[in-house]
Amino acid sequence: MNMDVEQLETLLAVVDAGSFDDASIDLGITASAVSQRIKALENRLGAILLVRSRPVAATEQGTKVLRYARQMSLLSAEFSNEIASEKPVQIAIGVNADSLSTWFGPVFSELAKFEDLSCEIVRTDENRGLELLRTGRVSAVVTNSEENIQGCISEKLGAMRYRAAAKATVAQRHVPTGSADELIRTPMVVFDREDPLQHLMLERAAGAKARPAGQIHHVPDSVQFVAAIEAGMGWGMVPEPQLQKAKGLQVLNEQWFIDVPLFFQRWAVDSPILRRIGGILVTAARQHDLHLLA
């Protein structure tokens, strides 16, 4: 089925802006015109594509169309640039917070060399990145999932090692012998409620039924998460690159570590820019001073 490019671009604008009114500003047309284009696209496809909420959300059918629209927009923009060097190509990449705060610096240096690219980095949990790819919110993602999404290409970046660590005074007070029973009773710092690493470490150290018995603090920022541990709020699973730079942190037990695999997944479309970005990420991940497993 042939779909109107203008209508697809309007769908993208509405979802990205979050409302018909904001999309009208971005597109330079009236909100009524935006609504008419969306209704025309829905009538053409025979399905409701958007939930008229705030922010606007794509329906299941809308998600499928949205992903197609983003892929078409990317390929169209790249082709236009080859022919007439028009406006920059827009790419969104999902990246987990720990990668952003550790090994991603060289990636920015390489992205700065593009003269025809507008890049949006979408911070996401490494466990939820694939959903952004499925829905078409991003064109590529750094994720810990080996799942192969239909229509996508996956490449292993390696594995980031996390170690159980705490401020030296906390370690000496609560975990003097490095035993699992001591760890259970020690105050714990967690990134957010979706972060499984601390609980997984407890289960590995003390058994599948192990649960924390001490205070639990949530600090949803990679830098401040480590700062909270440095301040003595409790123990947490710290990425090795951050642990090496942290002040006064002590590894609680050399055996208490978790390797989180990282993969780069992208749409399997013939996009030179996506291929180039993939190469940049693979190189940065493998050359950086991380515990990355080939």
PDB file of C-alpha atoms in Angstrom, residues 25-262:
ATOM      1  CA  ILE A  25       4.273  24.634  15.489  1.00  0.00           C
ATOM      2  CA  ASP A  26       7.092  22.302  14.408  1.00  0.00           C
ATOM      3  CA  LEU A  27       5.532  21.793  10.969  1.00  0.00           C
ATOM      4  CA  GLY A  28       4.479  25.411  10.450  1.00  0.00           C
ATOM      5  CA  ILE A  29       0.841  24.531   9.770  1.00  0.00           C
ATOM      6  CA  THR A  30      -2.383  24.802  11.762  1.00  0.00           C
ATOM      7  CA  ALA A  31      -3.427  22.218  14.355  1.00  0.00           C
ATOM      8  CA  SER A  32      -6.518  21.603  12.238  1.00  0.00           C
ATOM      9  CA  ALA A  33      -4.345  20.690   9.258  1.00  0.00           C
ATOM     10  CA  VAL A  34      -2.340  18.301  11.439  1.00  0.00           C
ATOM     11  CA  SER A  35      -5.560  16.639  12.603  1.00  0.00           C
ATOM     12  CA  GLN A  36      -6.835  16.336   9.037  1.00  0.00           C
ATOM     13  CA  ARG A  37      -3.635  14.650   7.861  1.00  0.00           C
ATOM     14  CA  ILE A  38      -3.717  12.128  10.725  1.00  0.00           C
ATOM     15  CA  LYS A  39      -7.387  11.361  10.129  1.00  0.00           C
ATOM     16  CA  ALA A  40      -6.711  10.897   6.415  1.00  0.00           C
ATOM     17  CA  LEU A  41      -3.875   8.459   7.181  1.00  0.00           C
ATOM     18  CA  GLU A  42      -6.053   6.539   9.648  1.00  0.00           C
ATOM     19  CA  ASN A  43      -8.902   6.359   7.132  1.00  0.00           C
ATOM     20  CA  ARG A  44      -6.513   5.148   4.445  1.00  0.00           C
ATOM     21  CA  LEU A  45      -5.190   2.369   6.703  1.00  0.00           C
ATOM     22  CA  GLY A  46      -8.520   1.602   8.359  1.00  0.00           C
ATOM     23  CA  ALA A  47      -7.046   1.812  11.872  1.00  0.00           C
ATOM     24  CA  ILE A  48      -6.685   4.269  14.734  1.00  0.00           C
ATOM     25  CA  LEU A  49      -2.991   5.154  14.969  1.00  0.00           C
ATOM     26  CA  LEU A  50      -2.912   7.564  17.917  1.00  0.00           C
ATOM     27  CA  VAL A  51      -4.431   7.711  21.379  1.00  0.00           C
ATOM     28  CA  ARG A  52      -5.473  11.340  21.828  1.00  0.00           C
ATOM     29  CA  SER A  53      -3.924  11.682  25.293  1.00  0.00           C
ATOM     30  CA  ARG A  54      -1.310  14.066  26.687  1.00  0.00           C
ATOM     31  CA  PRO A  55       1.220  13.227  25.578  1.00  0.00           C
ATOM     32  CA  VAL A  56      -0.147  11.553  22.467  1.00  0.00           C
ATOM     33  CA  ALA A  57       0.641   7.817  22.340  1.00  0.00           C
ATOM     34  CA  ALA A  58       0.776   5.437  19.399  1.00  0.00           C
ATOM     35  CA  THR A  59      -1.604   2.475  19.318  1.00  0.00           C
ATOM     36  CA  GLU A  60      -0.348  -1.014  18.451  1.00  0.00           C
ATOM     37  CA  GLN A  61      -1.102  -0.365  14.777  1.00  0.00           C
ATOM     38  CA  GLY A  62       0.307   3.132  15.086  1.00  0.00           C
ATOM     39  CA  THR A  63       3.588   1.752  16.427  1.00  0.00           C
ATOM     40  CA  LYS A  64       4.033  -0.370  13.299  1.00  0.00           C
ATOM     41  CA  VAL A  65       3.334   2.591  11.019  1.00  0.00           C
ATOM     42  CA  LEU A  66       5.572   4.830  13.121  1.00  0.00           C
ATOM     43  CA  ARG A  67       8.554   2.531  12.720  1.00  0.00           C
ATOM     44  CA  TYR A  68       8.000   2.355   8.968  1.00  0.00           C
ATOM     45  CA  ALA A  69       7.664   6.138   8.832  1.00  0.00           C
ATOM     46  CA  ARG A  70      10.970   6.683  10.638  1.00  0.00           C
ATOM     47  CA  GLN A  71      12.794   4.292   8.352  1.00  0.00           C
ATOM     48  CA  MET A  72      11.366   5.957   5.267  1.00  0.00           C
ATOM     49  CA  SER A  73      12.219   9.388   6.677  1.00  0.00           C
ATOM     50  CA  LEU A  74      15.825   8.314   7.338  1.00  0.00           C
ATOM     51  CA  LEU A  75      16.360   6.842   3.859  1.00  0.00           C
ATOM     52  CA  SER A  76      14.642   9.795   2.207  1.00  0.00           C
ATOM     53  CA  ALA A  77      16.811  12.286   4.102  1.00  0.00           C
ATOM     54  CA  GLU A  78      20.011  10.440   3.219  1.00  0.00           C
ATOM     55  CA  PHE A  79      19.030  10.294  -0.443  1.00  0.00           C
ATOM     56  CA  SER A  80      18.162  14.017  -0.464  1.00  0.00           C
ATOM     57  CA  ASN A  81      21.546  14.844   1.047  1.00  0.00           C
ATOM     58  CA  GLU A  82      23.336  12.816  -1.622  1.00  0.00           C
ATOM     59  CA  ILE A  83      21.492  14.713  -4.339  1.00  0.00           C
ATOM     60  CA  ALA A  84      21.233  18.244  -3.024  1.00  0.00           C
ATOM     61  CA  SER A  85      22.850  18.453   0.448  1.00  0.00           C
ATOM     62  CA  GLU A  86      19.586  19.486   2.063  1.00  0.00           C
ATOM     63  CA  LYS A  87      18.817  19.662   5.822  1.00  0.00           C
ATOM     64  CA  PRO A  88      20.737  17.317   8.184  1.00  0.00           C
ATOM     65  CA  VAL A  89      19.613  13.717   8.606  1.00  0.00           C
ATOM     66  CA  GLN A  90      17.992  13.134  12.006  1.00  0.00           C
ATOM     67  CA  ILE A  91      18.998  10.017  13.957  1.00  0.00           C
ATOM     68  CA  ALA A  92      17.908   8.953  17.466  1.00  0.00           C
ATOM     69  CA  ILE A  93      20.063   6.457  19.385  1.00  0.00           C
ATOM     70  CA  GLY A  94      19.063   4.829  22.669  1.00  0.00           C
ATOM     71  CA  VAL A  95      21.965   4.492  25.130  1.00  0.00           C
ATOM     72  CA  ASN A  96      21.964   3.290  28.735  1.00  0.00           C
ATOM     73  CA  ALA A  97      23.075   5.744  31.409  1.00  0.00           C
ATOM     74  CA  ASP A  98      26.185   3.815  32.498  1.00  0.00           C
ATOM     75  CA  SER A  99      27.548   3.681  28.952  1.00  0.00           C
ATOM     76  CA  LEU A 100      26.957   7.414  28.579  1.00  0.00           C
ATOM     77  CA  SER A 101      28.910   8.139  31.755  1.00  0.00           C
ATOM     78  CA  THR A 102      31.834   5.799  31.022  1.00  0.00           C
ATOM     79  CA  TRP A 103      32.956   4.802  27.518  1.00  0.00           C
ATOM     80  CA  PHE A 104      30.795   7.048  25.296  1.00  0.00           C
ATOM     81  CA  GLY A 105      33.061  10.106  25.228  1.00  0.00           C
ATOM     82  CA  PRO A 106      35.005   9.095  22.066  1.00  0.00           C
ATOM     83  CA  VAL A 107      31.689   8.464  20.303  1.00  0.00           C
ATOM     84  CA  PHE A 108      30.782  12.138  20.666  1.00  0.00           C
ATOM     85  CA  SER A 109      34.125  13.121  19.153  1.00  0.00           C
ATOM     86  CA  GLU A 110      33.354  11.009  16.087  1.00  0.00           C
ATOM     87  CA  LEU A 111      29.757  12.223  15.815  1.00  0.00           C
ATOM     88  CA  ALA A 112      31.084  15.795  15.809  1.00  0.00           C
ATOM     89  CA  LYS A 113      32.770  15.032  12.473  1.00  0.00           C
ATOM     90  CA  PHE A 114      29.406  14.547  10.718  1.00  0.00           C
ATOM     91  CA  GLU A 115      28.341  17.654   8.847  1.00  0.00           C
ATOM     92  CA  ASP A 116      24.991  16.255   7.719  1.00  0.00           C
ATOM     93  CA  LEU A 117      23.665  14.707  10.940  1.00  0.00           C
ATOM     94  CA  SER A 118      21.414  15.856  13.788  1.00  0.00           C
ATOM     95  CA  CYS A 119      21.795  13.253  16.530  1.00  0.00           C
ATOM     96  CA  GLU A 120      19.450  12.706  19.484  1.00  0.00           C
ATOM     97  CA  ILE A 121      20.810  10.551  22.293  1.00  0.00           C
ATOM     98  CA  VAL A 122      17.906   9.006  24.211  1.00  0.00           C
ATOM     99  CA  ARG A 123      18.952   7.886  27.683  1.00  0.00           C
ATOM    100  CA  THR A 124      17.346   4.577  28.564  1.00  0.00           C
ATOM    101  CA  ASP A 125      17.788   1.600  30.836  1.00  0.00           C
ATOM    102  CA  GLU A 126      19.755  -1.116  29.062  1.00  0.00           C
ATOM    103  CA  ASN A 127      16.916  -3.531  29.874  1.00  0.00           C
ATOM    104  CA  ARG A 128      14.284  -1.400  28.087  1.00  0.00           C
ATOM    105  CA  GLY A 129      16.147  -0.178  25.025  1.00  0.00           C
ATOM    106  CA  LEU A 130      14.680  -2.750  22.653  1.00  0.00           C
ATOM    107  CA  GLU A 131      11.192  -1.363  23.201  1.00  0.00           C
ATOM    108  CA  LEU A 132      12.380   1.987  21.817  1.00  0.00           C
ATOM    109  CA  LEU A 133      13.670   0.154  18.747  1.00  0.00           C
ATOM    110  CA  ARG A 134      10.457  -1.839  18.313  1.00  0.00           C
ATOM    111  CA  THR A 135       8.280   1.254  18.485  1.00  0.00           C
ATOM    112  CA  GLY A 136      10.479   3.243  16.117  1.00  0.00           C
ATOM    113  CA  ARG A 137      11.383   5.843  18.746  1.00  0.00           C
ATOM    114  CA  VAL A 138      15.074   5.244  17.948  1.00  0.00           C
ATOM    115  CA  SER A 139      16.929   3.914  14.913  1.00  0.00           C
ATOM    116  CA  ALA A 140      19.573   2.132  16.987  1.00  0.00           C
ATOM    117  CA  VAL A 141      20.179   1.221  20.602  1.00  0.00           C
ATOM    118  CA  VAL A 142      22.825   0.010  23.042  1.00  0.00           C
ATOM    119  CA  THR A 143      21.141  -2.823  24.933  1.00  0.00           C
ATOM    120  CA  ASN A 144      21.967  -5.844  27.110  1.00  0.00           C
ATOM    121  CA  SER A 145      19.535  -8.090  25.245  1.00  0.00           C
ATOM    122  CA  GLU A 146      20.648 -10.758  22.783  1.00  0.00           C
ATOM    123  CA  GLU A 147      17.113 -10.938  21.382  1.00  0.00           C
ATOM    124  CA  ASN A 148      17.100 -10.483  17.631  1.00  0.00           C
ATOM    125  CA  ILE A 149      14.296  -8.120  16.647  1.00  0.00           C
ATOM    126  CA  GLN A 150      12.813  -8.778  13.236  1.00  0.00           C
ATOM    127  CA  GLY A 151      14.164  -6.302  10.726  1.00  0.00           C
ATOM    128  CA  CYS A 152      17.203  -5.383  12.856  1.00  0.00           C
ATOM    129  CA  ILE A 153      20.930  -6.144  12.920  1.00  0.00           C
ATOM    130  CA  SER A 154      22.735  -6.923  16.188  1.00  0.00           C
ATOM    131  CA  GLU A 155      26.443  -6.771  17.023  1.00  0.00           C
ATOM    132  CA  LYS A 156      28.105  -7.558  20.344  1.00  0.00           C
ATOM    133  CA  LEU A 157      30.004  -4.698  21.945  1.00  0.00           C
ATOM    134  CA  GLY A 158      31.270  -6.675  24.932  1.00  0.00           C
ATOM    135  CA  ALA A 159      30.320  -6.757  28.602  1.00  0.00           C
ATOM    136  CA  MET A 160      30.575  -4.111  31.294  1.00  0.00           C
ATOM    137  CA  ARG A 161      31.728  -5.428  34.663  1.00  0.00           C
ATOM    138  CA  TYR A 162      30.016  -4.183  37.821  1.00  0.00           C
ATOM    139  CA  ARG A 163      31.500  -4.790  41.290  1.00  0.00           C
ATOM    140  CA  ALA A 164      29.892  -4.645  44.725  1.00  0.00           C
ATOM    141  CA  ALA A 165      31.546  -1.664  46.412  1.00  0.00           C
ATOM    142  CA  ALA A 166      31.057   0.737  49.313  1.00  0.00           C
ATOM    143  CA  LYS A 167      32.822   3.530  51.140  1.00  0.00           C
ATOM    144  CA  ALA A 168      35.720   2.092  53.145  1.00  0.00           C
ATOM    145  CA  THR A 169      34.116   3.014  56.476  1.00  0.00           C
ATOM    146  CA  VAL A 170      30.824   1.358  55.437  1.00  0.00           C
ATOM    147  CA  ALA A 171      32.692  -1.762  54.338  1.00  0.00           C
ATOM    148  CA  GLN A 172      34.618  -1.976  57.609  1.00  0.00           C
ATOM    149  CA  ARG A 173      31.493  -1.470  59.709  1.00  0.00           C
ATOM    150  CA  HIS A 174      28.984  -3.651  57.851  1.00  0.00           C
ATOM    151  CA  VAL A 175      30.980  -6.158  55.766  1.00  0.00           C
ATOM    152  CA  PRO A 176      34.236  -6.686  57.706  1.00  0.00           C
ATOM    153  CA  THR A 177      34.693 -10.313  56.599  1.00  0.00           C
ATOM    154  CA  GLY A 178      33.089 -10.044  53.140  1.00  0.00           C
ATOM    155  CA  SER A 179      30.347 -12.557  53.907  1.00  0.00           C
ATOM    156  CA  ALA A 180      26.976 -12.801  52.177  1.00  0.00           C
ATOM    157  CA  ASP A 181      25.098 -12.580  55.496  1.00  0.00           C
ATOM    158  CA  GLU A 182      26.800  -9.244  56.185  1.00  0.00           C
ATOM    159  CA  LEU A 183      25.912  -7.954  52.710  1.00  0.00           C
ATOM    160  CA  ILE A 184      22.208  -8.712  53.257  1.00  0.00           C
ATOM    161  CA  ARG A 185      22.102  -6.441  56.324  1.00  0.00           C
ATOM    162  CA  THR A 186      24.145  -3.608  54.773  1.00  0.00           C
ATOM    163  CA  PRO A 187      22.357  -0.439  53.508  1.00  0.00           C
ATOM    164  CA  MET A 188      22.024  -0.601  49.715  1.00  0.00           C
ATOM    165  CA  VAL A 189      21.985   1.987  46.924  1.00  0.00           C
ATOM    166  CA  VAL A 190      19.951   1.183  43.787  1.00  0.00           C
ATOM    167  CA  PHE A 191      19.775   3.201  40.560  1.00  0.00           C
ATOM    168  CA  ASP A 192      15.967   2.988  40.293  1.00  0.00           C
ATOM    169  CA  ARG A 193      13.166   0.456  40.769  1.00  0.00           C
ATOM    170  CA  GLU A 194      13.972  -1.132  37.404  1.00  0.00           C
ATOM    171  CA  ASP A 195      17.617  -1.754  38.355  1.00  0.00           C
ATOM    172  CA  PRO A 196      18.101  -5.505  39.063  1.00  0.00           C
ATOM    173  CA  LEU A 197      21.858  -5.631  39.681  1.00  0.00           C
ATOM    174  CA  GLN A 198      21.971  -5.255  43.477  1.00  0.00           C
ATOM    175  CA  HIS A 199      19.221  -7.823  44.062  1.00  0.00           C
ATOM    176  CA  LEU A 200      20.814 -10.196  41.554  1.00  0.00           C
ATOM    177  CA  MET A 201      24.145  -9.862  43.366  1.00  0.00           C
ATOM    178  CA  LEU A 202      22.483 -10.688  46.686  1.00  0.00           C
ATOM    179  CA  GLU A 203      20.914 -13.810  45.185  1.00  0.00           C
ATOM    180  CA  ARG A 204      24.219 -14.944  43.704  1.00  0.00           C
ATOM    181  CA  ALA A 205      26.084 -14.338  46.957  1.00  0.00           C
ATOM    182  CA  ALA A 206      23.511 -15.588  49.481  1.00  0.00           C
ATOM    183  CA  GLY A 207      21.063 -17.770  47.568  1.00  0.00           C
ATOM    184  CA  ALA A 208      17.965 -17.359  45.399  1.00  0.00           C
ATOM    185  CA  LYS A 209      15.736 -16.386  48.334  1.00  0.00           C
ATOM    186  CA  ALA A 210      18.074 -13.669  49.660  1.00  0.00           C
ATOM    187  CA  ARG A 211      16.451 -10.274  50.196  1.00  0.00           C
ATOM    188  CA  PRO A 212      17.987  -7.037  51.553  1.00  0.00           C
ATOM    189  CA  ALA A 213      17.368  -6.492  55.252  1.00  0.00           C
ATOM    190  CA  GLY A 214      18.864  -3.001  55.523  1.00  0.00           C
ATOM    191  CA  GLN A 215      18.006   0.448  54.175  1.00  0.00           C
ATOM    192  CA  ILE A 216      17.445   0.817  50.426  1.00  0.00           C
ATOM    193  CA  HIS A 217      18.109   4.126  48.647  1.00  0.00           C
ATOM    194  CA  HIS A 218      17.239   4.953  45.015  1.00  0.00           C
ATOM    195  CA  VAL A 219      19.466   7.411  43.104  1.00  0.00           C
ATOM    196  CA  PRO A 220      18.515   7.542  39.375  1.00  0.00           C
ATOM    197  CA  ASP A 221      21.642   9.182  37.934  1.00  0.00           C
ATOM    198  CA  SER A 222      24.871   7.371  37.069  1.00  0.00           C
ATOM    199  CA  VAL A 223      27.193  10.016  38.482  1.00  0.00           C
ATOM    200  CA  GLN A 224      25.135  10.741  41.599  1.00  0.00           C
ATOM    201  CA  PHE A 225      24.577   7.022  42.168  1.00  0.00           C
ATOM    202  CA  VAL A 226      28.325   6.623  42.683  1.00  0.00           C
ATOM    203  CA  ALA A 227      28.420   9.880  44.683  1.00  0.00           C
ATOM    204  CA  ALA A 228      25.806   8.472  47.061  1.00  0.00           C
ATOM    205  CA  ILE A 229      27.937   5.373  47.614  1.00  0.00           C
ATOM    206  CA  GLU A 230      31.019   7.554  48.109  1.00  0.00           C
ATOM    207  CA  ALA A 231      29.054   9.528  50.718  1.00  0.00           C
ATOM    208  CA  GLY A 232      28.420   6.363  52.714  1.00  0.00           C
ATOM    209  CA  MET A 233      24.723   5.787  51.992  1.00  0.00           C
ATOM    210  CA  GLY A 234      25.346   2.083  51.328  1.00  0.00           C
ATOM    211  CA  TRP A 235      26.807  -0.429  48.899  1.00  0.00           C
ATOM    212  CA  GLY A 236      26.003  -0.765  45.229  1.00  0.00           C
ATOM    213  CA  MET A 237      27.085  -2.351  41.967  1.00  0.00           C
ATOM    214  CA  VAL A 238      29.535   0.135  40.433  1.00  0.00           C
ATOM    215  CA  PRO A 239      30.866  -0.088  36.836  1.00  0.00           C
ATOM    216  CA  GLU A 240      34.609  -0.745  36.891  1.00  0.00           C
ATOM    217  CA  PRO A 241      35.488   2.463  34.969  1.00  0.00           C
ATOM    218  CA  GLN A 242      33.689   4.551  37.599  1.00  0.00           C
ATOM    219  CA  LEU A 243      35.106   2.469  40.432  1.00  0.00           C
ATOM    220  CA  GLN A 244      38.639   3.190  39.250  1.00  0.00           C
ATOM    221  CA  LYS A 245      37.981   6.942  39.464  1.00  0.00           C
ATOM    222  CA  ALA A 246      35.894   6.934  42.644  1.00  0.00           C
ATOM    223  CA  LYS A 247      37.255   8.302  45.899  1.00  0.00           C
ATOM    224  CA  GLY A 248      37.498   6.039  48.919  1.00  0.00           C
ATOM    225  CA  LEU A 249      35.454   3.133  47.559  1.00  0.00           C
ATOM    226  CA  GLN A 250      36.338  -0.427  48.465  1.00  0.00           C
ATOM    227  CA  VAL A 251      35.441  -3.654  46.669  1.00  0.00           C
ATOM    228  CA  LEU A 252      33.556  -5.764  49.214  1.00  0.00           C
ATOM    229  CA  ASN A 253      34.536  -9.163  47.835  1.00  0.00           C
ATOM    230  CA  GLU A 254      36.578  -9.926  44.716  1.00  0.00           C
ATOM    231  CA  GLN A 255      34.052 -12.606  43.756  1.00  0.00           C
ATOM    232  CA  TRP A 256      31.091 -10.253  43.893  1.00  0.00           C
ATOM    233  CA  PHE A 257      30.830  -8.954  40.343  1.00  0.00           C
ATOM    234  CA  ILE A 258      28.381  -9.158  37.431  1.00  0.00           C
ATOM    235  CA  ASP A 259      29.210  -8.857  33.741  1.00  0.00           C
ATOM    236  CA  VAL A 260      26.412  -7.165  31.792  1.00  0.00           C
ATOM    237  CA  PRO A 261      26.616  -7.858  28.038  1.00  0.00           C
ATOM    238  CA  LEU A 262      26.167  -4.931  25.683  1.00  0.00           C
TER     239      LEU A 262
END
